[in-house]
Amino acid sequence: MKPIFNILIKAALILFLLVCTFLFLPIRSNTVNHFILSSLDYKIAKAVEFENSKIWLPGNIFLGGISASDKGSVLVQAETVNINYNLAAMLSEKKEIVFSAKRVKFYKDIALLNSVSNILTMPKMPNIGFSAIDGDFEIHKDAVVVRKLVASNADMVINGEGSIKKNGDLDCTIHFSFGKPITDTIPDFVKITLLSEEKDGWMGITLKTTGNYAKPSLHVDSELFKLNIKETIIKIK
């Protein structure tokens, strides 16, 4: 009886050590980490590739040299993505995620930015890149609540908050700040009526975003105009 008891004690100890190692040491195998991400969301994981990774199960995911593609076409690339989460909260209905991405470049037109370009009668921004994108999200069953989203590069800063439903419907408030290289492409009449002056010669505009992510509707108030932009068509009321 005693030998069996000793074996059980040793097995329990080994299991305990394995669990401790699994929980408290980061996993650095790309193959294992891709499997972990697949178990969280197969559709997203299938489209994502990364050169190096580190997952600490209680609360952190780091991906380096990351790219996301669709049908062989690259949609976005980032030098690094760092995601912090609360493991206990992830098991509840309200999941909280804080992430930071560095040197991000998009290779597909962003509908929201195209609509902003139209309202300001400025050139579109294809293949736009950001030096940093930081976000603070709550993930619910049917929607994502954006508590904070900041995307910035040398000539533009975007600050947003609101909600995005599972079907893509938007209800967000977004503030755009533009540096001189961008404002120089905007007609003076538009700058005077729609943009407000900010620090260091920058100019900004706050937009209410509704509709769907693929076809966002933008609403902006100024002293002279109230514009409704839907499907990139400007209607002056």
mmCIF file of C-alpha atoms in Angstrom:
data_model
loop_
_atom_site.group_PDB
_atom_site.id
_atom_site.type_symbol
_atom_site.label_atom_id
_atom_site.label_comp_id
_atom_site.label_asym_id
_atom_site.label_seq_id
_atom_site.Cartn_x
_atom_site.Cartn_y
_atom_site.Cartn_z
ATOM 1 C CA MET A 1 0.000 0.000 0.000
ATOM 2 C CA LYS A 2 2.838 2.344 0.888
ATOM 3 C CA PRO A 3 4.606 2.062 -2.536
ATOM 4 C CA ILE A 4 1.344 2.941 -4.318
ATOM 5 C CA PHE A 5 0.862 5.903 -2.001
ATOM 6 C CA ASN A 6 4.395 7.123 -2.758
ATOM 7 C CA ILE A 7 3.797 6.793 -6.488
ATOM 8 C CA LEU A 8 0.598 8.840 -6.189
ATOM 9 C CA ILE A 9 2.427 11.512 -4.191
ATOM 10 C CA LYS A 10 5.182 11.695 -6.803
ATOM 11 C CA ALA A 11 2.649 11.829 -9.646
ATOM 12 C CA ALA A 12 0.746 14.620 -7.882
ATOM 13 C CA LEU A 13 3.986 16.523 -7.346
ATOM 14 C CA ILE A 14 4.993 16.165 -11.007
ATOM 15 C CA LEU A 15 1.520 17.285 -12.103
ATOM 16 C CA PHE A 16 1.728 20.261 -9.766
ATOM 17 C CA LEU A 17 5.130 21.252 -11.181
ATOM 18 C CA LEU A 18 3.845 20.900 -14.740
ATOM 19 C CA VAL A 19 0.841 23.105 -13.981
ATOM 20 C CA CYS A 20 3.068 25.718 -12.321
ATOM 21 C CA THR A 21 5.408 25.669 -15.312
ATOM 22 C CA PHE A 22 2.470 25.899 -17.708
ATOM 23 C CA LEU A 23 0.958 28.858 -15.852
ATOM 24 C CA PHE A 24 3.966 30.881 -14.795
ATOM 25 C CA LEU A 25 6.501 30.387 -17.570
ATOM 26 C CA PRO A 26 5.771 31.937 -20.995
ATOM 27 C CA ILE A 27 5.280 29.595 -23.941
ATOM 28 C CA ARG A 28 7.665 30.517 -26.767
ATOM 29 C CA SER A 29 6.839 27.864 -29.360
ATOM 30 C CA ASN A 30 5.132 29.389 -32.409
ATOM 31 C CA THR A 31 3.475 26.054 -33.200
ATOM 32 C CA VAL A 32 1.996 25.711 -29.705
ATOM 33 C CA ASN A 33 0.999 29.375 -29.585
ATOM 34 C CA HIS A 34 -0.735 29.183 -32.956
ATOM 35 C CA PHE A 35 -2.707 26.222 -31.609
ATOM 36 C CA ILE A 36 -3.651 28.234 -28.497
ATOM 37 C CA LEU A 37 -4.831 31.181 -30.610
ATOM 38 C CA SER A 38 -6.782 28.795 -32.853
ATOM 39 C CA SER A 39 -8.646 27.478 -29.835
ATOM 40 C CA LEU A 40 -9.655 31.053 -28.950
ATOM 41 C CA ASP A 41 -10.838 32.053 -32.433
ATOM 42 C CA TYR A 42 -10.126 29.741 -35.357
ATOM 43 C CA LYS A 43 -11.133 32.233 -38.091
ATOM 44 C CA ILE A 44 -8.827 34.946 -36.786
ATOM 45 C CA ALA A 45 -5.948 32.591 -36.033
ATOM 46 C CA LYS A 46 -6.151 31.055 -39.495
ATOM 47 C CA ALA A 47 -5.512 34.441 -41.102
ATOM 48 C CA VAL A 48 -2.667 35.456 -38.765
ATOM 49 C CA GLU A 49 0.998 34.569 -39.104
ATOM 50 C CA PHE A 50 3.860 35.645 -36.845
ATOM 51 C CA GLU A 51 7.638 35.278 -36.744
ATOM 52 C CA ASN A 52 8.011 34.996 -32.966
ATOM 53 C CA SER A 53 5.637 34.748 -30.037
ATOM 54 C CA LYS A 54 5.353 34.471 -26.287
ATOM 55 C CA ILE A 55 2.171 33.579 -24.421
ATOM 56 C CA TRP A 56 1.881 33.768 -20.655
ATOM 57 C CA LEU A 57 -1.451 32.101 -20.008
ATOM 58 C CA PRO A 58 -2.526 34.095 -16.935
ATOM 59 C CA GLY A 59 -2.552 37.350 -18.856
ATOM 60 C CA ASN A 60 -0.259 38.256 -21.774
ATOM 61 C CA ILE A 61 0.184 37.499 -25.471
ATOM 62 C CA PHE A 62 3.144 38.882 -27.423
ATOM 63 C CA LEU A 63 3.441 38.462 -31.201
ATOM 64 C CA GLY A 64 6.312 39.736 -33.335
ATOM 65 C CA GLY A 65 6.514 40.118 -37.104
ATOM 66 C CA ILE A 66 2.757 39.651 -37.394
ATOM 67 C CA SER A 67 0.674 39.746 -40.571
ATOM 68 C CA ALA A 68 -2.992 39.080 -41.324
ATOM 69 C CA SER A 69 -4.210 38.004 -44.742
ATOM 70 C CA ASP A 70 -7.362 37.062 -46.602
ATOM 71 C CA LYS A 71 -7.300 34.648 -49.544
ATOM 72 C CA GLY A 72 -3.565 35.128 -49.937
ATOM 73 C CA SER A 73 -3.645 38.934 -49.875
ATOM 74 C CA VAL A 74 -1.955 40.683 -46.957
ATOM 75 C CA LEU A 75 -4.361 43.037 -45.167
ATOM 76 C CA VAL A 76 -2.235 44.380 -42.341
ATOM 77 C CA GLN A 77 1.240 43.953 -40.885
ATOM 78 C CA ALA A 78 2.701 44.975 -37.519
ATOM 79 C CA GLU A 79 6.162 44.832 -36.034
ATOM 80 C CA THR A 80 4.814 43.837 -32.609
ATOM 81 C CA VAL A 81 1.466 43.256 -30.938
ATOM 82 C CA ASN A 82 1.205 43.037 -27.155
ATOM 83 C CA ILE A 83 -2.099 41.952 -25.578
ATOM 84 C CA ASN A 84 -2.866 42.014 -21.859
ATOM 85 C CA TYR A 85 -5.943 40.315 -20.422
ATOM 86 C CA ASN A 86 -7.360 39.076 -17.150
ATOM 87 C CA LEU A 87 -7.723 35.288 -17.266
ATOM 88 C CA ALA A 88 -10.555 35.255 -14.719
ATOM 89 C CA ALA A 89 -12.420 37.959 -16.653
ATOM 90 C CA MET A 90 -11.914 36.056 -19.931
ATOM 91 C CA LEU A 91 -13.961 33.215 -18.459
ATOM 92 C CA SER A 92 -16.843 35.574 -17.661
ATOM 93 C CA GLU A 93 -19.356 37.255 -19.970
ATOM 94 C CA LYS A 94 -17.410 40.546 -19.981
ATOM 95 C CA LYS A 95 -13.898 40.049 -21.301
ATOM 96 C CA GLU A 96 -11.383 42.888 -20.971
ATOM 97 C CA ILE A 97 -8.415 43.298 -23.307
ATOM 98 C CA VAL A 98 -5.747 45.989 -23.500
ATOM 99 C CA PHE A 99 -3.452 45.890 -26.518
ATOM 100 C CA SER A 100 -0.602 47.829 -28.057
ATOM 101 C CA ALA A 101 0.680 47.463 -31.623
ATOM 102 C CA LYS A 102 3.806 49.068 -33.061
ATOM 103 C CA ARG A 103 4.599 50.025 -36.657
ATOM 104 C CA VAL A 104 1.309 48.934 -38.189
ATOM 105 C CA LYS A 105 0.632 49.156 -41.926
ATOM 106 C CA PHE A 106 -2.672 48.517 -43.704
ATOM 107 C CA TYR A 107 -2.698 47.245 -47.285
ATOM 108 C CA LYS A 108 -6.433 47.542 -47.825
ATOM 109 C CA ASP A 109 -8.486 50.719 -47.937
ATOM 110 C CA ILE A 110 -10.202 51.482 -44.639
ATOM 111 C CA ALA A 111 -13.820 52.493 -45.311
ATOM 112 C CA LEU A 112 -13.895 54.906 -42.390
ATOM 113 C CA LEU A 113 -10.789 56.773 -43.574
ATOM 114 C CA ASN A 114 -12.171 56.905 -47.118
ATOM 115 C CA SER A 115 -15.320 58.552 -45.776
ATOM 116 C CA VAL A 116 -13.250 61.069 -43.809
ATOM 117 C CA SER A 117 -11.264 61.846 -46.960
ATOM 118 C CA ASN A 118 -14.516 62.501 -48.798
ATOM 119 C CA ILE A 119 -15.986 64.799 -46.189
ATOM 120 C CA LEU A 120 -12.792 66.864 -46.098
ATOM 121 C CA THR A 121 -12.343 66.673 -49.894
ATOM 122 C CA MET A 122 -8.767 65.507 -49.437
ATOM 123 C CA PRO A 123 -6.822 62.692 -51.153
ATOM 124 C CA LYS A 124 -7.491 59.163 -49.951
ATOM 125 C CA MET A 125 -4.957 57.451 -47.702
ATOM 126 C CA PRO A 126 -4.037 54.092 -49.282
ATOM 127 C CA ASN A 127 -1.563 51.787 -47.528
ATOM 128 C CA ILE A 128 -1.674 53.965 -44.443
ATOM 129 C CA GLY A 129 0.674 53.214 -41.575
ATOM 130 C CA PHE A 130 0.687 54.035 -37.869
ATOM 131 C CA SER A 131 3.681 54.121 -35.565
ATOM 132 C CA ALA A 132 1.445 52.919 -32.716
ATOM 133 C CA ILE A 133 -2.106 51.720 -32.098
ATOM 134 C CA ASP A 134 -3.319 51.307 -28.507
ATOM 135 C CA GLY A 135 -6.705 49.998 -27.424
ATOM 136 C CA ASP A 136 -8.766 49.144 -24.361
ATOM 137 C CA PHE A 137 -11.749 46.889 -25.116
ATOM 138 C CA GLU A 138 -14.580 45.066 -23.385
ATOM 139 C CA ILE A 139 -15.742 42.033 -25.351
ATOM 140 C CA HIS A 140 -19.361 41.021 -24.795
ATOM 141 C CA LYS A 141 -21.383 38.281 -26.435
ATOM 142 C CA ASP A 142 -22.902 40.515 -29.122
ATOM 143 C CA ALA A 143 -20.646 43.574 -29.164
ATOM 144 C CA VAL A 144 -17.232 45.040 -28.468
ATOM 145 C CA VAL A 145 -17.124 48.167 -26.314
ATOM 146 C CA VAL A 146 -14.195 50.387 -27.247
ATOM 147 C CA ARG A 147 -13.208 52.235 -24.088
ATOM 148 C CA LYS A 148 -10.168 53.753 -25.783
ATOM 149 C CA LEU A 149 -8.555 53.494 -29.194
ATOM 150 C CA VAL A 150 -5.604 55.671 -30.218
ATOM 151 C CA ALA A 151 -3.805 55.381 -33.559
ATOM 152 C CA SER A 152 -0.990 57.767 -34.414
ATOM 153 C CA ASN A 153 1.678 58.582 -36.961
ATOM 154 C CA ALA A 154 3.741 61.681 -37.683
ATOM 155 C CA ASP A 155 0.857 63.512 -39.399
ATOM 156 C CA MET A 156 -2.333 62.151 -37.821
ATOM 157 C CA VAL A 157 -3.751 61.049 -34.478
ATOM 158 C CA ILE A 158 -7.075 59.217 -34.145
ATOM 159 C CA ASN A 159 -8.894 58.917 -30.790
ATOM 160 C CA GLY A 160 -12.037 56.802 -30.624
ATOM 161 C CA GLU A 161 -14.547 55.269 -28.251
ATOM 162 C CA GLY A 162 -17.925 53.565 -28.615
ATOM 163 C CA SER A 163 -19.238 50.141 -29.560
ATOM 164 C CA ILE A 164 -19.110 47.731 -32.478
ATOM 165 C CA LYS A 165 -21.771 45.043 -32.703
ATOM 166 C CA LYS A 166 -21.072 41.527 -33.910
ATOM 167 C CA ASN A 167 -22.842 42.272 -37.210
ATOM 168 C CA GLY A 168 -20.541 45.268 -37.810
ATOM 169 C CA ASP A 169 -22.926 48.050 -36.740
ATOM 170 C CA LEU A 170 -21.126 51.078 -35.316
ATOM 171 C CA ASP A 171 -21.901 53.614 -32.615
ATOM 172 C CA CYS A 172 -18.652 55.497 -32.040
ATOM 173 C CA THR A 173 -17.255 58.962 -31.495
ATOM 174 C CA ILE A 174 -13.925 59.555 -33.226
ATOM 175 C CA HIS A 175 -11.655 62.587 -33.127
ATOM 176 C CA PHE A 176 -9.127 63.129 -35.907
ATOM 177 C CA SER A 177 -6.147 65.440 -35.493
ATOM 178 C CA PHE A 178 -4.147 66.359 -38.594
ATOM 179 C CA GLY A 179 -0.673 67.830 -39.004
ATOM 180 C CA LYS A 180 0.276 70.372 -41.652
ATOM 181 C CA PRO A 181 1.242 67.835 -44.377
ATOM 182 C CA ILE A 182 -2.397 66.655 -44.344
ATOM 183 C CA THR A 183 -4.158 69.995 -43.752
ATOM 184 C CA ASP A 184 -2.250 71.461 -46.693
ATOM 185 C CA THR A 185 -4.215 69.060 -48.938
ATOM 186 C CA ILE A 186 -7.587 70.250 -47.571
ATOM 187 C CA PRO A 187 -9.316 73.238 -49.244
ATOM 188 C CA ASP A 188 -9.308 76.426 -47.151
ATOM 189 C CA PHE A 189 -13.108 76.637 -47.150
ATOM 190 C CA VAL A 190 -13.359 73.155 -45.633
ATOM 191 C CA LYS A 191 -10.683 73.913 -43.034
ATOM 192 C CA ILE A 192 -12.453 77.109 -41.957
ATOM 193 C CA THR A 193 -15.903 75.544 -41.649
ATOM 194 C CA LEU A 194 -15.170 72.051 -40.377
ATOM 195 C CA LEU A 195 -11.796 71.922 -38.632
ATOM 196 C CA SER A 196 -10.841 73.378 -35.266
ATOM 197 C CA GLU A 197 -7.381 74.675 -34.415
ATOM 198 C CA GLU A 198 -5.211 72.597 -32.086
ATOM 199 C CA LYS A 199 -1.698 72.759 -30.668
ATOM 200 C CA ASP A 200 1.397 73.270 -32.824
ATOM 201 C CA GLY A 201 -0.588 74.203 -35.919
ATOM 202 C CA TRP A 202 -2.552 70.959 -36.008
ATOM 203 C CA MET A 203 -6.280 70.924 -36.836
ATOM 204 C CA GLY A 204 -8.995 68.488 -35.777
ATOM 205 C CA ILE A 205 -12.542 67.275 -36.288
ATOM 206 C CA THR A 206 -14.856 65.097 -34.169
ATOM 207 C CA LEU A 207 -17.181 62.686 -35.956
ATOM 208 C CA LYS A 208 -20.103 60.590 -34.786
ATOM 209 C CA THR A 209 -19.922 57.251 -36.577
ATOM 210 C CA THR A 210 -22.961 55.026 -37.110
ATOM 211 C CA GLY A 211 -24.060 52.573 -39.789
ATOM 212 C CA ASN A 212 -21.909 49.562 -40.591
ATOM 213 C CA TYR A 213 -18.128 49.138 -40.613
ATOM 214 C CA ALA A 214 -18.172 48.395 -44.345
ATOM 215 C CA LYS A 215 -20.332 51.490 -45.076
ATOM 216 C CA PRO A 216 -19.986 53.914 -42.171
ATOM 217 C CA SER A 217 -22.198 56.984 -41.794
ATOM 218 C CA LEU A 218 -20.443 60.065 -40.433
ATOM 219 C CA HIS A 219 -22.069 63.034 -38.752
ATOM 220 C CA VAL A 220 -20.288 66.261 -37.891
ATOM 221 C CA ASP A 221 -21.515 69.563 -36.478
ATOM 222 C CA SER A 222 -19.911 72.930 -37.098
ATOM 223 C CA GLU A 223 -21.090 76.525 -36.772
ATOM 224 C CA LEU A 224 -22.079 76.742 -40.442
ATOM 225 C CA PHE A 225 -22.931 73.206 -41.520
ATOM 226 C CA LYS A 226 -24.384 69.963 -40.368
ATOM 227 C CA LEU A 227 -23.217 67.256 -42.715
ATOM 228 C CA ASN A 228 -24.451 63.727 -43.055
ATOM 229 C CA ILE A 229 -22.138 61.480 -44.995
ATOM 230 C CA LYS A 230 -23.417 58.087 -45.950
ATOM 231 C CA GLU A 231 -21.681 55.667 -48.259
ATOM 232 C CA THR A 232 -19.205 58.455 -49.071
ATOM 233 C CA ILE A 233 -21.974 60.787 -50.392
ATOM 234 C CA ILE A 234 -22.099 64.239 -48.815
ATOM 235 C CA LYS A 235 -25.550 65.667 -48.175
ATOM 236 C CA ILE A 236 -25.826 69.241 -46.957
ATOM 237 C CA LYS A 237 -28.958 69.904 -44.931
#
